[in-house]
PDB file of C-alpha atoms in Angstrom:
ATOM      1  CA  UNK A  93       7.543  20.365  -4.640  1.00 93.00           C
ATOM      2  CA  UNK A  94       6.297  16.922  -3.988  1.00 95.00           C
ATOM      3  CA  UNK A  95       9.485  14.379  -3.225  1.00 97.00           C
ATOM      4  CA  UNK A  96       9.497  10.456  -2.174  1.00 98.00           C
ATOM      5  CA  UNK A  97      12.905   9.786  -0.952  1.00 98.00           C
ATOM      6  CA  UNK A  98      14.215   6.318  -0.317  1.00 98.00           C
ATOM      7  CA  UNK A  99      17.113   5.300   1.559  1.00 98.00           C
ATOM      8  CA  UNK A 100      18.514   2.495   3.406  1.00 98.00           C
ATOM      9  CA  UNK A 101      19.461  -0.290   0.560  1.00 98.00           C
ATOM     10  CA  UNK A 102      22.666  -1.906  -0.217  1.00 98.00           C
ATOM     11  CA  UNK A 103      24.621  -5.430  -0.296  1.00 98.00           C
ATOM     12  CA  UNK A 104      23.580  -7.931   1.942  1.00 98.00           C
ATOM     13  CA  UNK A 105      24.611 -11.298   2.968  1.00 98.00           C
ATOM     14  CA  UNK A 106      21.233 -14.111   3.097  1.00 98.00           C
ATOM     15  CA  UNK A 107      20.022 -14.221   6.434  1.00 98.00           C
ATOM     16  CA  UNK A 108      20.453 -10.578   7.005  1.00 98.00           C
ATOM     17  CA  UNK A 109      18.226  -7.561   7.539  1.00 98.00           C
ATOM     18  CA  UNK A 110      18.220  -3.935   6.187  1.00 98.00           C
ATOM     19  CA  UNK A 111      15.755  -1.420   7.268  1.00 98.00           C
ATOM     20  CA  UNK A 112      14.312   1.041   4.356  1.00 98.00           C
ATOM     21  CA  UNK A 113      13.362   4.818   4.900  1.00 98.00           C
ATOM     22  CA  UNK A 114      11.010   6.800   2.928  1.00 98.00           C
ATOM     23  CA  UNK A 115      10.778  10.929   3.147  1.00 98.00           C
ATOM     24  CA  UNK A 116       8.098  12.266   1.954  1.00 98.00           C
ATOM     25  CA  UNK A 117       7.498  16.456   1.339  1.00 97.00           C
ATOM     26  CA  UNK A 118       5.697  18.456  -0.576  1.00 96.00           C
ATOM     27  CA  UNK A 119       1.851  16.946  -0.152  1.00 95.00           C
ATOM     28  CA  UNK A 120      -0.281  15.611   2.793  1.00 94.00           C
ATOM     29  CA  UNK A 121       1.345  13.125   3.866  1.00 96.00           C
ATOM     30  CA  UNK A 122      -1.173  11.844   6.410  1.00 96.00           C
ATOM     31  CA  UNK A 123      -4.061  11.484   4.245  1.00 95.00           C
ATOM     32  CA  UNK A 124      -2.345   9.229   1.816  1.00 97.00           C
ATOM     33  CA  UNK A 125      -1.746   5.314   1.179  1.00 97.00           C
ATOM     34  CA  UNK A 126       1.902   4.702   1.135  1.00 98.00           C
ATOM     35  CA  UNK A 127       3.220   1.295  -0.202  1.00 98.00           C
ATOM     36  CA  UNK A 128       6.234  -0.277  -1.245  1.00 98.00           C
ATOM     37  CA  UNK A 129       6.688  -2.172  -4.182  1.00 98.00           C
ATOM     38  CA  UNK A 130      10.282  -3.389  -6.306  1.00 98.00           C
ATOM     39  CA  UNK A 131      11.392  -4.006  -9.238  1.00 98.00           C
ATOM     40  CA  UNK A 132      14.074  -6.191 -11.402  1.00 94.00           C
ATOM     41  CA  UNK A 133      14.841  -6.035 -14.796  1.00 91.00           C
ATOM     42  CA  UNK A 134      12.741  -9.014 -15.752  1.00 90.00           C
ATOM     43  CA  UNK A 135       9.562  -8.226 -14.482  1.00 89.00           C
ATOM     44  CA  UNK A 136       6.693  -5.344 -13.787  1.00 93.00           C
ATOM     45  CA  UNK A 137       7.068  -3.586 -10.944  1.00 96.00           C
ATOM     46  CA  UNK A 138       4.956  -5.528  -7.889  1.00 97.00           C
ATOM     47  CA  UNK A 139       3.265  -4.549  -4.229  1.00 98.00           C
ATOM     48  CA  UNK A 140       5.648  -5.549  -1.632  1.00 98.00           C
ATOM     49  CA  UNK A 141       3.910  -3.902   1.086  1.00 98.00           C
ATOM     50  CA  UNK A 142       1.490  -1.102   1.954  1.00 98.00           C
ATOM     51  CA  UNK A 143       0.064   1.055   4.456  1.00 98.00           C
ATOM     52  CA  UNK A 144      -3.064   2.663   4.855  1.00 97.00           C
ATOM     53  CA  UNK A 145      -3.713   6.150   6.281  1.00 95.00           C
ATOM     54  CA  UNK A 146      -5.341   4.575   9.363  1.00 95.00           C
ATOM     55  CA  UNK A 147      -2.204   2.081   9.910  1.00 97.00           C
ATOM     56  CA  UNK A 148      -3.484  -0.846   7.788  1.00 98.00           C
ATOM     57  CA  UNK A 149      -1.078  -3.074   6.427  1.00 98.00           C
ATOM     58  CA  UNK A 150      -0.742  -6.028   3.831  1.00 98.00           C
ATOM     59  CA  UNK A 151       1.801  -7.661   2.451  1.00 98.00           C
ATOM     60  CA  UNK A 152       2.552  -9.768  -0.867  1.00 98.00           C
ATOM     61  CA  UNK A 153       2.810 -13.791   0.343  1.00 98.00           C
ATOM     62  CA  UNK A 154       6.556 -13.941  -0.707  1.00 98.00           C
ATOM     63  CA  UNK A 155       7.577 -11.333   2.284  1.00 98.00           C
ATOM     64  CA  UNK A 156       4.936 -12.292   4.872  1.00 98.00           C
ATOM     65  CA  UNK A 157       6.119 -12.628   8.659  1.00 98.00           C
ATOM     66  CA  UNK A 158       9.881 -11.035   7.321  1.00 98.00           C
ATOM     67  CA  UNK A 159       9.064  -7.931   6.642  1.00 98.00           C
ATOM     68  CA  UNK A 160       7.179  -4.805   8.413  1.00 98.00           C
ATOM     69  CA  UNK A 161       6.080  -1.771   6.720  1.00 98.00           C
ATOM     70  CA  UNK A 162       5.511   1.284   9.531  1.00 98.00           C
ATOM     71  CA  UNK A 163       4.979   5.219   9.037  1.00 98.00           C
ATOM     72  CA  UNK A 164       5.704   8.293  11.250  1.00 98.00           C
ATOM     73  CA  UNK A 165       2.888  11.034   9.942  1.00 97.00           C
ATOM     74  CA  UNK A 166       4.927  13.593  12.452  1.00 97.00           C
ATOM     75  CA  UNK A 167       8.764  12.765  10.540  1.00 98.00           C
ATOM     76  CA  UNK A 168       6.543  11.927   7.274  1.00 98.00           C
ATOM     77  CA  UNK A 169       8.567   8.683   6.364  1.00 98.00           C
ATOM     78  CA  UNK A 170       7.280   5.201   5.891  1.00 98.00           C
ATOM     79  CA  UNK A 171       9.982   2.258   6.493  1.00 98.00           C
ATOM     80  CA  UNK A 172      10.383  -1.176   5.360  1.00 98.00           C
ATOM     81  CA  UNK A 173      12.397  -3.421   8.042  1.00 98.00           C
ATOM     82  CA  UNK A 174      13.566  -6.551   6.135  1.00 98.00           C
ATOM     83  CA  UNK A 175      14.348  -9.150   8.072  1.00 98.00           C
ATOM     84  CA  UNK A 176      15.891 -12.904   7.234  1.00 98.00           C
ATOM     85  CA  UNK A 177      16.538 -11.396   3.527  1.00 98.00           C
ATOM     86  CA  UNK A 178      16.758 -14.205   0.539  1.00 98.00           C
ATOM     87  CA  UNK A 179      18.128 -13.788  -2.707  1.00 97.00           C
ATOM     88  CA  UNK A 180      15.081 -13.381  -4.366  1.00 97.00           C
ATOM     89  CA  UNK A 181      14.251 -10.178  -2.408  1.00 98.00           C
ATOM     90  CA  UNK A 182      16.874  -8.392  -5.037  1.00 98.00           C
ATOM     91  CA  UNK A 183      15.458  -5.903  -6.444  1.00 98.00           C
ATOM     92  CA  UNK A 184      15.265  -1.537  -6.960  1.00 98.00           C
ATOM     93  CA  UNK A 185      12.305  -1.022  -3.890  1.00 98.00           C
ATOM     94  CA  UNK A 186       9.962   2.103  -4.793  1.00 98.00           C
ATOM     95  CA  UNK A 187       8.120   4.346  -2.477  1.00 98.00           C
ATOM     96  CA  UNK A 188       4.572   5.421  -3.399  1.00 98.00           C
ATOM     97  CA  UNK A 189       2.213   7.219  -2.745  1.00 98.00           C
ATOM     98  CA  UNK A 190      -1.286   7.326  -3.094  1.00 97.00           C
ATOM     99  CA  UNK A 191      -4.326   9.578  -1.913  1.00 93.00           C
ATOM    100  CA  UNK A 192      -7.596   7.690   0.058  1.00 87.00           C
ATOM    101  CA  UNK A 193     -10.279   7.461  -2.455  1.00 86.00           C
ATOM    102  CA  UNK A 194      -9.130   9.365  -4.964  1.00 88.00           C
ATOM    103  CA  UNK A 195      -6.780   9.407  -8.350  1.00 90.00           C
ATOM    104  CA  UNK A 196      -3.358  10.388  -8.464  1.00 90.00           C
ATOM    105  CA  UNK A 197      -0.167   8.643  -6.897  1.00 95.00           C
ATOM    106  CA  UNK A 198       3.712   9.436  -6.366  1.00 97.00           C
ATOM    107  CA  UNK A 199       7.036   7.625  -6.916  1.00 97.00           C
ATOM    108  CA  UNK A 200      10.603   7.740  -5.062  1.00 98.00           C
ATOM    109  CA  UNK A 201      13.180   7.218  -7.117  1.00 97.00           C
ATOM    110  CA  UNK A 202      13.687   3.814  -6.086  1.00 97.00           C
ATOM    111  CA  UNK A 203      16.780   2.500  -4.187  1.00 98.00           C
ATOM    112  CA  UNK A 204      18.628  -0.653  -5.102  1.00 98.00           C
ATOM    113  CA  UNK A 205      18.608  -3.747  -2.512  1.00 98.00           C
ATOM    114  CA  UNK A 206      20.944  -6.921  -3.432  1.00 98.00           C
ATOM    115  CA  UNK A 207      20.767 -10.189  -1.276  1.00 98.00           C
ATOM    116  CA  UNK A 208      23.861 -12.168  -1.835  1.00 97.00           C
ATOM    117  CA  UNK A 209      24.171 -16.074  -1.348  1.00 93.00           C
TER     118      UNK A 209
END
């Protein structure tokens, strides 16, 4: 059974850092683009950061030089660290998944992050 698994979110203070875990089972991991993207209530869900199979990495402009997406293809998880977190970073963070060059992706359930002032 395929599962995406986040942990690692909670109530933060501005300034602060949280570190975000995603387990993955049930597919090949190492052959797939992992990302991680969020979501609030007033808008679509957007790319935060991703990862590609070969250890590529981009990130949106908003998040650049705070946060670092990594992966471990032997423990099959993918973190976010989040580092000098604003206010604006509050949001429900998604795993995904996605295969190289071909259709078909994943989703974690999400888990919620909130950055207090």
């Amino acid at each position: 059974q395929v599962q995406l698994v986040e942990s690692g979110g909670g109530l933060v203070q501005a300034g602060g850092s949280l570190r975000l875990s995603c387990a993955a089972s049930g597919f090949a991991f190492g052959i797939y683009n992992m990302a991680w993207y969020r979501q609030t209530p007033a808008k679509e869900r957007e790319l935060v950061s991703a990862i590609t199979s070969s250890g590529d990495t981009n990130y949106a402009d908003s998040v650049k030089g705070r946060f670092t997406i990594s992966r471990d293809n032997v423990k099959k998880t993918v973190d976010l660290q989040m580092n000098s977190l604003k206010p604006e970073d509050t949001a429900v963070y998604y795993c995904h998944a996605k295969p190289s060059r071909v259709p078909g992706n994943y989703w974690g359930q999400g888990t919620q992050v909130t950055v207090s002032i």
